[in-house]
XYZ file of C-alpha atoms in Angstrom:
746
model
C 137.915 76.492 -6.252
C 138.205 77.067 -10.008
C 140.798 74.294 -10.134
C 138.373 71.968 -8.375
C 135.598 72.840 -10.800
C 137.964 72.385 -13.692
C 139.029 68.945 -12.513
C 135.492 67.754 -11.962
C 134.227 68.939 -15.323
C 137.057 67.416 -17.357
C 135.664 64.588 -19.470
C 137.236 61.159 -19.084
C 137.903 59.165 -22.248
C 136.161 55.797 -22.093
C 137.694 53.042 -24.236
C 135.495 51.981 -27.148
C 135.677 48.393 -25.912
C 133.797 49.261 -22.706
C 131.224 51.543 -24.325
C 130.589 49.018 -27.107
C 130.138 46.154 -24.638
C 127.771 48.297 -22.558
C 125.733 49.152 -25.650
C 125.579 45.490 -26.712
C 124.428 44.273 -23.291
C 121.879 47.074 -22.781
C 120.382 46.462 -26.225
C 120.408 42.690 -25.672
C 118.745 43.048 -22.260
C 115.898 45.163 -23.660
C 115.416 42.903 -26.681
C 115.371 39.609 -24.762
C 113.008 41.095 -22.178
C 110.556 41.992 -24.940
C 110.961 38.583 -26.569
C 110.409 36.862 -23.212
C 107.148 38.796 -22.813
C 106.193 37.804 -26.376
C 107.183 34.181 -25.555
C 109.606 34.005 -28.474
C 113.083 32.359 -28.539
C 115.709 34.541 -26.877
C 118.218 33.856 -29.651
C 115.947 35.781 -32.001
C 116.004 38.664 -29.512
C 119.807 38.716 -29.595
C 119.774 38.896 -33.398
C 117.357 41.837 -33.307
C 119.530 43.547 -30.667
C 122.554 43.108 -32.903
C 120.722 44.660 -35.837
C 119.743 47.667 -33.705
C 123.307 48.127 -32.409
C 124.865 47.634 -35.848
C 125.921 50.234 -38.351
C 122.950 49.527 -40.642
C 120.407 50.975 -38.175
C 120.821 54.772 -37.924
C 118.226 55.517 -35.236
C 120.167 53.886 -32.404
C 123.690 54.277 -30.934
C 126.164 52.260 -32.990
C 129.085 50.045 -32.005
C 132.355 51.833 -32.818
C 135.019 49.109 -32.799
C 133.782 46.043 -34.688
C 137.168 44.300 -34.357
C 136.819 44.120 -30.559
C 133.281 42.803 -30.915
C 134.556 40.085 -33.266
C 137.068 39.024 -30.593
C 134.314 38.893 -27.950
C 132.182 36.895 -30.377
C 134.983 34.387 -30.965
C 135.287 33.949 -27.212
C 131.510 33.427 -27.174
C 131.796 30.602 -29.729
C 134.511 28.964 -27.619
C 132.417 29.027 -24.454
C 129.274 27.925 -26.300
C 131.044 24.799 -27.553
C 132.704 24.256 -24.163
C 129.241 24.207 -22.593
C 127.946 21.823 -25.273
C 130.817 19.475 -24.458
C 130.001 19.689 -20.744
C 126.411 18.727 -21.436
C 126.961 15.869 -23.882
C 130.284 14.190 -22.920
C 132.224 11.565 -24.877
C 130.310 8.756 -23.206
C 127.024 10.100 -24.550
C 128.594 10.551 -27.966
C 129.501 6.858 -27.981
C 126.117 5.708 -26.690
C 123.613 7.711 -28.723
C 122.855 4.528 -30.632
C 121.645 3.723 -34.096
C 118.468 5.802 -33.922
C 120.256 9.136 -33.513
C 123.089 8.215 -35.876
C 120.811 7.098 -38.718
C 118.591 10.168 -38.280
C 121.548 12.580 -38.259
C 123.388 10.997 -41.194
C 120.229 10.847 -43.319
C 119.471 14.494 -42.620
C 123.022 15.738 -43.227
C 123.605 13.797 -46.461
C 120.219 14.875 -47.836
C 120.618 18.553 -46.879
C 124.220 18.872 -48.117
C 123.140 17.451 -51.472
C 120.020 19.629 -51.720
C 121.853 22.739 -50.487
C 124.659 22.318 -53.029
C 122.280 21.896 -55.986
C 120.043 24.774 -54.838
C 123.135 26.992 -54.693
C 124.116 25.891 -58.208
C 120.581 26.517 -59.517
C 120.721 30.064 -58.087
C 123.929 30.671 -60.037
C 126.353 30.614 -57.084
C 129.912 29.374 -57.544
C 130.990 25.928 -56.372
C 132.604 27.067 -53.098
C 129.526 29.077 -52.057
C 127.343 26.058 -52.883
C 129.514 23.648 -50.868
C 129.455 25.919 -47.820
C 125.705 26.469 -48.271
C 125.028 22.721 -48.252
C 126.968 22.242 -45.009
C 125.379 25.329 -43.409
C 121.848 24.085 -44.161
C 122.571 20.567 -42.841
C 123.196 21.375 -39.156
C 120.267 22.040 -36.817
C 120.616 24.379 -33.848
C 121.274 22.729 -30.476
C 120.838 26.030 -28.608
C 117.487 26.873 -30.200
C 116.075 23.356 -29.803
C 117.094 23.001 -26.140
C 115.664 26.442 -25.308
C 112.447 25.586 -27.174
C 112.108 22.231 -25.392
C 112.596 23.930 -22.019
C 110.038 26.625 -22.803
C 107.463 24.116 -24.108
C 108.149 21.576 -21.328
C 108.655 18.614 -23.678
C 112.223 17.684 -22.710
C 111.039 14.586 -20.782
C 109.098 13.181 -23.749
C 110.518 10.226 -25.638
C 111.028 11.970 -28.992
C 113.148 14.640 -27.260
C 115.765 11.989 -26.460
C 115.953 11.067 -30.147
C 116.316 14.749 -31.105
C 119.086 15.408 -28.570
C 120.909 12.246 -29.657
C 120.747 13.427 -33.283
C 122.105 16.831 -32.255
C 125.066 15.146 -30.544
C 125.938 13.306 -33.766
C 125.378 16.456 -35.830
C 127.729 18.496 -33.631
C 130.534 15.975 -34.055
C 129.949 15.789 -37.828
C 129.851 19.599 -37.975
C 133.268 19.833 -36.337
C 134.606 17.232 -38.778
C 133.115 19.141 -41.725
C 134.734 22.367 -40.494
C 138.100 20.610 -40.732
C 137.273 19.277 -44.207
C 135.984 22.664 -45.411
C 139.215 24.299 -44.259
C 141.145 21.729 -46.302
C 138.989 22.333 -49.380
C 139.242 26.117 -48.966
C 143.043 26.070 -48.753
C 143.558 23.690 -51.686
C 140.613 25.124 -53.691
C 139.826 21.605 -54.845
C 138.161 18.452 -53.588
C 141.176 16.164 -53.042
C 140.307 12.732 -51.702
C 143.854 12.189 -50.421
C 143.924 15.494 -48.513
C 140.482 14.895 -47.039
C 141.503 11.384 -45.993
C 144.623 12.703 -44.284
C 142.555 15.409 -42.567
C 140.151 12.779 -41.206
C 143.025 10.560 -39.987
C 144.681 13.564 -38.350
C 141.419 14.468 -36.620
C 140.898 10.896 -35.358
C 144.514 10.765 -34.135
C 144.311 13.963 -32.107
C 140.793 13.274 -30.806
C 141.939 9.906 -29.452
C 145.099 11.310 -27.857
C 143.287 14.243 -26.269
C 140.533 11.996 -24.983
C 142.822 9.307 -23.510
C 145.278 11.749 -21.910
C 142.492 14.056 -20.735
C 140.458 11.296 -19.064
C 143.611 9.854 -17.482
C 144.798 13.081 -15.846
C 142.052 15.740 -15.524
C 139.459 13.840 -13.403
C 142.300 12.784 -11.078
C 143.494 16.386 -10.786
C 140.030 17.700 -9.956
C 139.331 14.835 -7.560
C 142.612 15.228 -5.639
C 142.255 19.008 -5.365
C 138.518 19.008 -4.640
C 138.893 19.916 -0.946
C 141.163 22.854 -1.849
C 138.998 24.376 -4.582
C 136.477 27.139 -3.955
C 133.854 27.993 -6.587
C 136.065 30.820 -7.806
C 139.095 28.535 -8.197
C 137.014 25.818 -9.864
C 135.712 28.323 -12.419
C 139.192 29.655 -13.161
C 140.684 26.166 -13.519
C 137.840 25.043 -15.809
C 138.198 28.044 -18.100
C 141.983 27.681 -18.044
C 141.700 24.032 -19.155
C 139.255 25.049 -21.876
C 141.550 27.756 -23.253
C 144.588 25.472 -22.951
C 142.908 22.929 -25.209
C 141.848 25.754 -27.540
C 145.533 26.719 -27.880
C 146.539 23.096 -28.530
C 143.839 22.682 -31.176
C 144.835 25.911 -32.942
C 148.537 24.971 -32.901
C 147.922 21.646 -34.645
C 145.729 23.269 -37.292
C 142.194 22.706 -35.974
C 139.406 25.117 -35.122
C 139.611 26.620 -31.598
C 135.952 25.609 -31.231
C 136.993 21.949 -31.569
C 139.430 22.290 -28.649
C 136.746 23.866 -26.469
C 134.282 21.108 -27.303
C 136.818 18.361 -26.556
C 137.775 19.818 -23.168
C 134.102 20.177 -22.245
C 133.563 16.520 -23.135
C 136.528 15.453 -20.998
C 135.417 17.468 -17.951
C 131.905 16.054 -18.445
C 133.259 12.665 -17.299
C 134.329 14.054 -13.893
C 132.266 14.018 -10.729
C 132.350 17.838 -10.666
C 130.792 18.153 -14.153
C 127.384 19.452 -13.020
C 128.982 21.915 -10.624
C 131.378 23.200 -13.285
C 128.531 23.468 -15.788
C 126.623 25.575 -13.242
C 129.652 27.824 -12.650
C 130.422 28.258 -16.359
C 126.813 28.976 -17.380
C 126.856 32.739 -16.555
C 130.128 33.151 -18.489
C 128.724 31.182 -21.417
C 125.483 33.200 -21.352
C 127.403 36.492 -21.348
C 129.757 35.723 -24.223
C 127.102 33.692 -26.045
C 124.869 36.768 -26.013
C 127.731 38.851 -27.462
C 128.210 36.230 -30.196
C 124.564 36.198 -31.255
C 124.383 40.003 -31.075
C 127.495 40.237 -33.280
C 125.764 37.951 -35.777
C 122.766 40.307 -35.792
C 125.088 43.243 -36.534
C 125.906 41.692 -39.878
C 122.288 41.872 -41.029
C 122.218 44.288 -43.923
C 118.677 45.311 -44.934
C 119.812 46.246 -48.458
C 121.413 42.814 -48.922
C 118.290 41.110 -47.591
C 116.080 43.086 -49.969
C 118.407 42.293 -52.849
C 118.504 38.592 -51.930
C 114.926 38.284 -50.654
C 114.131 35.490 -53.103
C 117.176 33.332 -52.111
C 116.296 33.902 -48.425
C 112.716 32.740 -49.064
C 113.893 29.733 -51.089
C 116.467 28.656 -48.500
C 113.996 29.130 -45.646
C 111.586 26.825 -47.474
C 114.416 24.315 -48.103
C 115.459 24.311 -44.421
C 111.983 23.947 -42.927
C 110.741 21.262 -45.296
C 114.068 19.637 -46.174
C 115.180 19.236 -42.551
C 111.731 18.021 -41.477
C 111.340 15.466 -44.272
C 114.915 14.116 -44.172
C 114.950 13.822 -40.351
C 111.543 12.121 -40.353
C 112.733 9.621 -42.961
C 115.922 9.007 -40.945
C 113.936 8.409 -37.757
C 111.600 6.012 -39.593
C 114.579 4.118 -41.028
C 115.995 3.779 -37.516
C 112.774 2.090 -36.370
C 110.919 4.931 -34.628
C 107.090 5.029 -34.766
C 105.451 7.473 -37.163
C 104.395 9.966 -34.482
C 107.822 10.191 -32.852
C 109.544 10.338 -36.251
C 107.447 13.334 -37.283
C 108.058 15.011 -33.912
C 111.795 14.450 -34.358
C 111.813 15.758 -37.930
C 109.763 18.884 -37.249
C 111.885 19.723 -34.183
C 115.088 19.739 -36.264
C 113.753 22.182 -38.869
C 116.102 25.152 -38.299
C 119.718 26.283 -38.508
C 121.637 28.167 -35.827
C 124.970 28.599 -34.083
C 126.978 26.027 -36.048
C 125.687 27.495 -39.295
C 126.940 30.912 -38.159
C 130.312 29.427 -37.222
C 130.660 27.659 -40.595
C 129.601 30.833 -42.436
C 132.198 32.779 -40.408
C 134.805 30.196 -41.422
C 134.068 30.839 -45.093
C 134.309 34.608 -44.564
C 137.566 34.303 -42.593
C 139.167 32.089 -45.237
C 137.885 34.522 -47.908
C 136.412 31.740 -50.032
C 132.716 32.689 -49.827
C 130.903 35.767 -51.110
C 129.883 38.624 -48.792
C 126.172 38.001 -49.343
C 126.247 34.446 -47.907
C 126.567 35.445 -44.232
C 123.564 37.847 -44.026
C 121.443 35.377 -46.000
C 122.313 32.607 -43.502
C 121.489 34.919 -40.586
C 118.125 35.810 -42.125
C 117.236 32.152 -42.743
C 118.278 31.285 -39.182
C 116.149 34.129 -37.780
C 113.050 32.948 -39.647
C 113.536 29.268 -38.777
C 114.250 30.173 -35.138
C 110.883 31.911 -35.064
C 109.083 28.932 -36.654
C 110.704 26.204 -34.475
C 108.294 26.414 -31.471
C 105.321 26.239 -33.831
C 106.811 23.240 -35.659
C 107.275 21.415 -32.333
C 103.732 22.277 -31.203
C 102.057 21.210 -34.450
C 104.022 17.960 -34.816
C 101.524 15.850 -32.833
C 98.327 17.016 -34.614
C 100.112 16.801 -37.971
C 101.228 13.225 -37.250
C 97.627 12.317 -36.409
C 96.387 13.932 -39.617
C 99.059 12.185 -41.679
C 98.307 8.807 -40.101
C 94.681 9.162 -41.197
C 95.561 10.228 -44.733
C 98.286 7.652 -45.441
C 97.226 4.299 -46.930
C 96.414 1.807 -44.191
C 99.017 -0.636 -45.554
C 101.763 1.941 -45.126
C 100.815 2.692 -41.537
C 100.716 -1.019 -40.640
C 104.095 -1.631 -42.246
C 105.632 1.280 -40.338
C 104.171 -0.095 -37.085
C 105.459 -3.601 -37.816
C 108.913 -2.328 -38.792
C 109.070 -0.197 -35.637
C 108.001 -3.091 -33.388
C 110.536 -5.476 -34.923
C 113.446 -3.057 -34.492
C 112.675 -2.743 -30.781
C 113.346 -6.416 -30.172
C 116.629 -7.065 -28.441
C 119.303 -8.039 -30.978
C 122.718 -9.311 -29.967
C 125.931 -9.050 -31.942
C 127.454 -12.256 -33.257
C 130.582 -13.570 -31.564
C 132.679 -12.720 -34.614
C 131.394 -9.128 -34.611
C 132.308 -8.753 -30.937
C 135.789 -10.248 -31.467
C 136.566 -8.137 -34.537
C 135.320 -4.955 -32.893
C 137.375 -5.645 -29.747
C 140.543 -6.424 -31.727
C 140.088 -3.381 -33.975
C 139.556 -1.086 -30.967
C 142.626 -2.557 -29.274
C 144.829 -2.035 -32.332
C 143.641 1.495 -33.173
C 143.782 2.973 -29.653
C 147.166 1.487 -28.748
C 148.659 2.303 -32.142
C 147.641 5.947 -31.766
C 149.137 6.093 -28.251
C 152.381 4.464 -29.416
C 152.760 6.768 -32.429
C 152.024 9.828 -30.259
C 154.698 8.827 -27.720
C 157.244 8.243 -30.507
C 156.520 11.670 -32.032
C 156.745 13.429 -28.657
C 159.973 11.609 -27.824
C 161.677 12.453 -31.120
C 160.594 16.106 -30.919
C 161.169 16.817 -27.218
C 163.178 14.111 -25.424
C 165.817 13.554 -28.137
C 166.734 17.275 -28.507
C 167.239 17.479 -24.713
C 169.779 14.613 -24.543
C 171.234 14.790 -28.040
C 174.367 16.625 -26.914
C 175.515 13.881 -24.530
C 177.638 10.880 -25.547
C 174.842 8.320 -25.264
C 171.998 10.729 -26.079
C 170.310 8.557 -28.698
C 170.528 5.476 -26.477
C 169.033 7.384 -23.524
C 166.185 8.736 -25.677
C 165.463 5.260 -27.099
C 165.519 3.691 -23.633
C 163.151 6.292 -22.161
C 160.788 5.869 -25.114
C 160.731 2.070 -24.872
C 160.183 2.157 -21.103
C 157.188 4.465 -21.569
C 155.855 2.357 -24.437
C 156.495 -1.070 -22.894
C 153.077 -1.588 -21.221
C 151.252 -0.411 -24.351
C 153.373 -2.645 -26.604
C 152.554 -5.577 -24.353
C 148.828 -4.761 -24.434
C 148.862 -4.391 -28.227
C 150.477 -7.778 -28.779
C 149.431 -10.083 -25.941
C 146.519 -8.649 -23.956
C 143.489 -10.920 -24.252
C 140.242 -9.315 -25.394
C 136.739 -10.733 -25.926
C 137.883 -13.819 -23.993
C 134.474 -15.463 -23.778
C 133.659 -14.998 -27.462
C 137.113 -16.205 -28.569
C 136.716 -19.331 -26.433
C 133.325 -20.089 -28.023
C 134.706 -19.611 -31.544
C 137.757 -21.794 -30.833
C 135.441 -24.745 -30.131
C 135.006 -25.029 -33.918
C 138.053 -25.934 -35.970
C 137.167 -23.641 -38.877
C 137.678 -20.568 -36.677
C 141.214 -21.490 -35.531
C 142.999 -20.014 -38.557
C 141.342 -16.554 -38.582
C 141.791 -16.097 -34.810
C 145.476 -17.116 -34.965
C 145.958 -14.639 -37.831
C 144.452 -11.850 -35.712
C 146.874 -12.642 -32.869
C 149.870 -12.821 -35.235
C 148.890 -9.505 -36.818
C 149.005 -7.805 -33.417
C 152.410 -9.340 -32.620
C 153.887 -8.347 -36.009
C 152.523 -4.803 -35.620
C 154.145 -4.565 -32.175
C 157.514 -5.698 -33.567
C 157.175 -3.095 -36.300
C 156.657 -0.323 -33.735
C 159.680 -1.482 -31.704
C 161.822 -1.475 -34.858
C 160.451 1.935 -35.856
C 161.387 3.426 -32.478
C 164.942 2.068 -32.594
C 165.445 3.048 -36.231
C 164.388 6.600 -35.328
C 167.240 6.939 -32.812
C 169.981 4.661 -34.231
C 171.595 3.635 -37.477
C 170.280 0.425 -39.081
C 173.011 -1.874 -37.708
C 172.835 -0.547 -34.140
C 169.036 -0.553 -34.333
C 169.023 -4.275 -35.213
C 171.161 -5.176 -32.176
C 169.044 -2.966 -29.945
C 165.936 -4.586 -31.433
C 167.096 -8.044 -30.313
C 167.896 -6.730 -26.817
C 164.465 -5.044 -26.590
C 162.679 -8.260 -27.633
C 164.641 -10.202 -25.015
C 163.684 -7.764 -22.269
C 160.135 -7.829 -23.543
C 160.005 -11.654 -23.212
C 161.677 -11.731 -19.788
C 159.294 -9.358 -17.999
C 155.733 -10.137 -19.183
C 154.215 -10.227 -15.677
C 155.657 -6.843 -14.759
C 154.402 -5.303 -17.994
C 150.995 -6.882 -17.429
C 150.809 -5.413 -13.913
C 151.849 -1.922 -15.038
C 149.349 -1.894 -17.899
C 146.530 -3.123 -15.647
C 147.209 -0.245 -13.243
C 147.108 2.255 -16.111
C 143.924 0.765 -17.557
C 142.214 0.535 -14.150
C 142.995 4.187 -13.454
C 141.606 5.237 -16.839
C 138.414 3.167 -16.458
C 137.935 4.422 -12.899
C 138.130 8.035 -14.077
C 135.916 7.323 -17.071
C 133.171 5.749 -14.939
C 133.639 7.800 -11.780
C 130.744 10.136 -12.472
C 128.308 7.281 -12.999
C 129.669 5.303 -10.058
C 129.240 8.139 -7.569
C 126.229 9.860 -9.001
C 124.450 8.173 -11.884
C 124.324 10.311 -14.975
C 120.992 11.635 -16.261
C 119.948 10.090 -19.527
C 116.681 8.916 -21.044
C 115.962 5.193 -21.067
C 114.581 3.711 -24.270
C 113.308 0.474 -22.681
C 109.709 0.635 -23.844
C 107.136 -0.646 -26.321
C 105.387 1.669 -28.820
C 104.619 5.146 -27.446
C 105.502 4.189 -23.873
C 108.957 4.818 -22.463
C 110.815 4.668 -19.189
C 111.201 7.805 -17.088
C 112.891 8.083 -13.723
C 112.235 10.261 -10.677
C 113.387 10.737 -7.076
C 111.114 10.801 -4.032
C 112.109 14.014 -2.247
C 113.068 14.148 1.427
C 109.855 16.020 2.233
C 107.087 14.209 0.402
C 103.458 13.326 1.010
C 104.081 10.018 -0.774
C 106.817 8.816 1.609
C 105.766 5.958 3.873
C 102.791 4.886 1.754
C 102.533 1.542 -0.033
C 102.060 1.272 -3.792
C 98.624 -0.205 -3.138
C 97.628 2.867 -1.112
C 98.926 5.277 -3.731
C 97.106 3.490 -6.610
C 99.528 5.006 -9.115
C 98.664 2.612 -11.940
C 94.947 3.135 -11.384
C 95.353 6.933 -11.416
C 97.797 7.378 -14.286
C 97.946 4.048 -16.148
C 101.673 3.665 -15.499
C 103.719 0.874 -13.924
C 106.582 1.239 -11.433
C 109.196 -1.231 -12.686
C 111.959 -0.643 -10.131
C 112.873 1.176 -6.924
C 116.490 1.949 -6.013
C 117.055 2.562 -2.313
C 120.704 3.362 -1.720
C 122.641 0.287 -2.827
C 119.497 -1.887 -2.800
C 117.616 -2.388 -6.076
C 114.012 -3.635 -6.009
C 112.940 -4.829 -9.440
C 109.185 -5.093 -10.117
C 108.067 -4.056 -6.586
C 104.997 -5.707 -5.085
C 101.871 -3.849 -3.959
C 102.877 -3.801 -0.300
C 106.218 -2.091 -1.032
C 106.481 1.355 0.549
C 108.112 4.468 -0.878
C 110.721 6.197 1.260
C 112.464 9.585 1.004
C 115.364 9.367 -1.417
C 113.919 6.386 -3.320
C 114.651 6.468 -7.052
C 111.718 5.050 -8.996
C 111.534 4.007 -12.669
C 108.165 4.045 -14.414
C 106.827 3.056 -17.840
C 104.114 5.076 -19.557
C 103.283 7.303 -22.512
C 104.419 10.913 -22.805
C 101.055 12.168 -21.523
C 101.008 9.685 -18.624
C 104.566 10.584 -17.605
C 103.701 14.285 -17.803
C 100.643 13.821 -15.565
C 102.669 11.761 -13.103
C 105.386 14.439 -12.975
C 102.739 17.080 -12.183
C 101.460 14.761 -9.441
C 104.966 14.438 -7.990
C 105.532 18.189 -8.184
C 102.405 18.758 -6.118
C 103.519 16.284 -3.478
C 107.279 16.670 -3.505
C 109.999 19.299 -3.361
C 112.951 19.351 -5.767
C 112.189 16.224 -7.734
C 115.030 15.743 -10.214
C 114.805 13.376 -13.082
C 116.944 10.309 -12.621
C 118.866 7.956 -14.840
C 117.955 4.918 -16.768
C 117.734 1.501 -15.114
C 119.768 -1.101 -16.942
C 119.281 -4.111 -14.644
C 116.016 -5.084 -16.305
C 115.157 -5.770 -19.943
C 112.105 -5.620 -22.143
C 111.286 -8.888 -23.937
C 108.705 -9.680 -26.603
C 106.838 -12.994 -26.151
C 104.224 -14.479 -28.496
C 101.705 -16.771 -26.804
C 101.282 -20.013 -28.722
C 100.186 -23.254 -27.085
C 101.082 -22.016 -23.593
C 99.280 -23.068 -20.445
C 98.529 -19.456 -19.491
C 96.159 -19.002 -22.469
C 92.596 -18.508 -21.229
C 93.737 -17.230 -17.829
C 93.870 -13.691 -16.546
C 97.248 -11.996 -16.170
C 97.050 -12.511 -12.402
C 96.054 -16.178 -12.724
C 98.863 -16.867 -15.224
C 101.442 -16.085 -12.481
C 103.774 -14.600 -15.105
C 104.810 -11.978 -12.575
C 105.832 -14.626 -10.044
C 107.580 -16.868 -12.594
C 109.581 -14.119 -14.299
C 109.846 -11.580 -11.494
C 108.607 -9.273 -14.231
C 105.573 -7.293 -15.223
C 103.506 -7.213 -18.427
C 103.746 -3.664 -19.736
C 102.036 -4.226 -23.080
C 99.800 -6.613 -25.032
C 99.279 -6.737 -28.809
C 96.038 -8.413 -29.877
C 94.687 -8.484 -33.436
C 96.640 -5.362 -34.363
C 95.486 -3.449 -31.277
C 97.839 -2.398 -28.497
C 97.158 -2.235 -24.770
C 99.777 -0.398 -22.686
C 100.034 -1.426 -18.988
C 97.034 -3.849 -19.106
C 94.829 -4.556 -16.084
C 95.556 -7.739 -14.131
C 92.069 -9.157 -14.910
C 92.722 -9.152 -18.697
C 92.271 -12.702 -20.086
C 95.184 -13.888 -22.253
C 94.314 -15.279 -25.679
C 96.138 -17.461 -28.198
C 98.552 -15.493 -30.444
C 98.665 -12.536 -28.021
C 102.045 -10.781 -28.091
C 103.239 -9.814 -24.616
C 105.923 -7.262 -23.692
C 107.442 -8.227 -20.344
C 109.787 -5.999 -18.329
C 111.858 -7.887 -15.792
C 115.102 -9.615 -14.975
C 116.799 -11.076 -18.052
C 117.632 -14.472 -16.548
C 114.147 -15.148 -15.134
C 112.434 -14.132 -18.378
C 114.765 -16.373 -20.401
C 113.946 -19.342 -18.127
C 110.218 -18.685 -18.520
C 110.449 -18.538 -22.316
C 112.299 -21.874 -22.428
C 109.675 -23.564 -20.256
């Protein structure tokens, strides 16, 4: 009995890792619960929890092993960026368009410049000032997305511009992390080193993307019937960490590898499912990351640097808002949406923490920089929801106060940039040729490097080792060498240009350049494995084989390319990706919804529903399975599963969504419709002048619908059919491109 009592009363030593993690999660749970009740951003709650669990707060249990917490936090950064990659994808990165790119670049250039000079004015050294400028230039994706969800504005048009800008910012942030590492190591701003770092980044990004898209979607698709949720989660995390290891081994940030793998998996048909499975893991480690950031808050440092914190907070809120608004205006956005975009981006967050951590890890920034950044982030996180809320009334106030000439010029500039502009034939040809050369050159160089480092050492001991290695390399490269030299691109545009004699010379030079570059790569491969004399003989043999088997090489390359394109587009082919459509005039925009299986609207005609009369919106298309109905007539009925596209303002779309929610179950937003276009048409000396919209028969002639009319500087969105058309009216017609073009020529 005494032995039993003794054994039961013996204390068991609990590892610090477990007790620390328990303390972090308990503190985080209490903090975020309070912040949820107070309707404040949860990220701010995590920072407060970290402060309470840190060593600077004596009235609460303290974390014992900070090293373990730092490891958990690094894992949190990896999974945060993996999730960002899953949400954005490479395809979105390539299609964010000029609006997001101009906004992001304007903001980043402005804030880096301002941040650097503010740091210098405060007496900081050059390295602190450089890091400060970069830290202040990147808005917080996590905070903005959470704020948009909580405020219910994610479906509004400006939100698409904001998210697009965040995509560009994230990519630039990763690039700047690479450049900052280069500057930190060399302790100087070397243009040559930075240029090499950029080329290295582009090289590895391209290789990872091409190889990843070629193999990973196929792997997941083939094994889909074998994978349970548990296996899918494990495989996804394994792929993420594998890319993290690759990125670290070639000298890049582990966060970059996680982001790239997320972007690759985002192109698979299982992307949404994987994102759902990974979310709890990301939330767990993300919480640990933000809590660990809060632990670094030192009240004494904040008191000592209260003035810099106040100055930098002011710089972030006003600098980010003003620079982003200017960028959005330059990209052609209306004043209201530009201000909404600018005021939404007025904070710093996770990437700023990561960049500040980079400076601390490399030991090139002062100890005070990190807590100052955390404090500024905490304040701007708190102000973000208010900035988003007050953007609309502030834009209205500003529009009244600005000179009338300025407002009219902004409106005119915005309207003109929304007209459809096509690239010239030369631009299309040059872009196609440049893409062809860059992508295939990177693939060829990568194969040569892999062959010389892995294949050659394996066969080097045999009698014909070099010949075997060269042969294997050339066989692998042969389809890509053929594509680089002879594959036809931009065929239609080249044919049009060749009709004029003056274009013959430049086009022939482009073709010859590709052929010469291909011969150079063949010679480079052979020279790598042979002496100069043997390489020359082998070069002639390789060229002969290359000339004798063009059809076979063409067929092999087409199979490779088809497989890549199939994987790249598989997600959209099977289940169209969710993205906001920007086909719209002025404040109106296109939004897309599904009619649920159980719906009060199913079976009713558009005339019975009177949607335009109720909400002032137009239904521009209905997709029913594989059937697409553009500009449906009044007698068209809605059926369960129909995917409808509408045009209206933010308020109209919001009211319509509420209407759908009341009548339908599980109504997900749908994707953009690209089969119709929006065209601007000015009425001058046309027979329809003096007739109503219905009498003009524009709908019947164009198979389109008038979604907007400009008259004497006034705008009418979704006009009534009895509106009489007047001379010099400007119409915005949504419909099929071919029919509208025929009508405009008539």
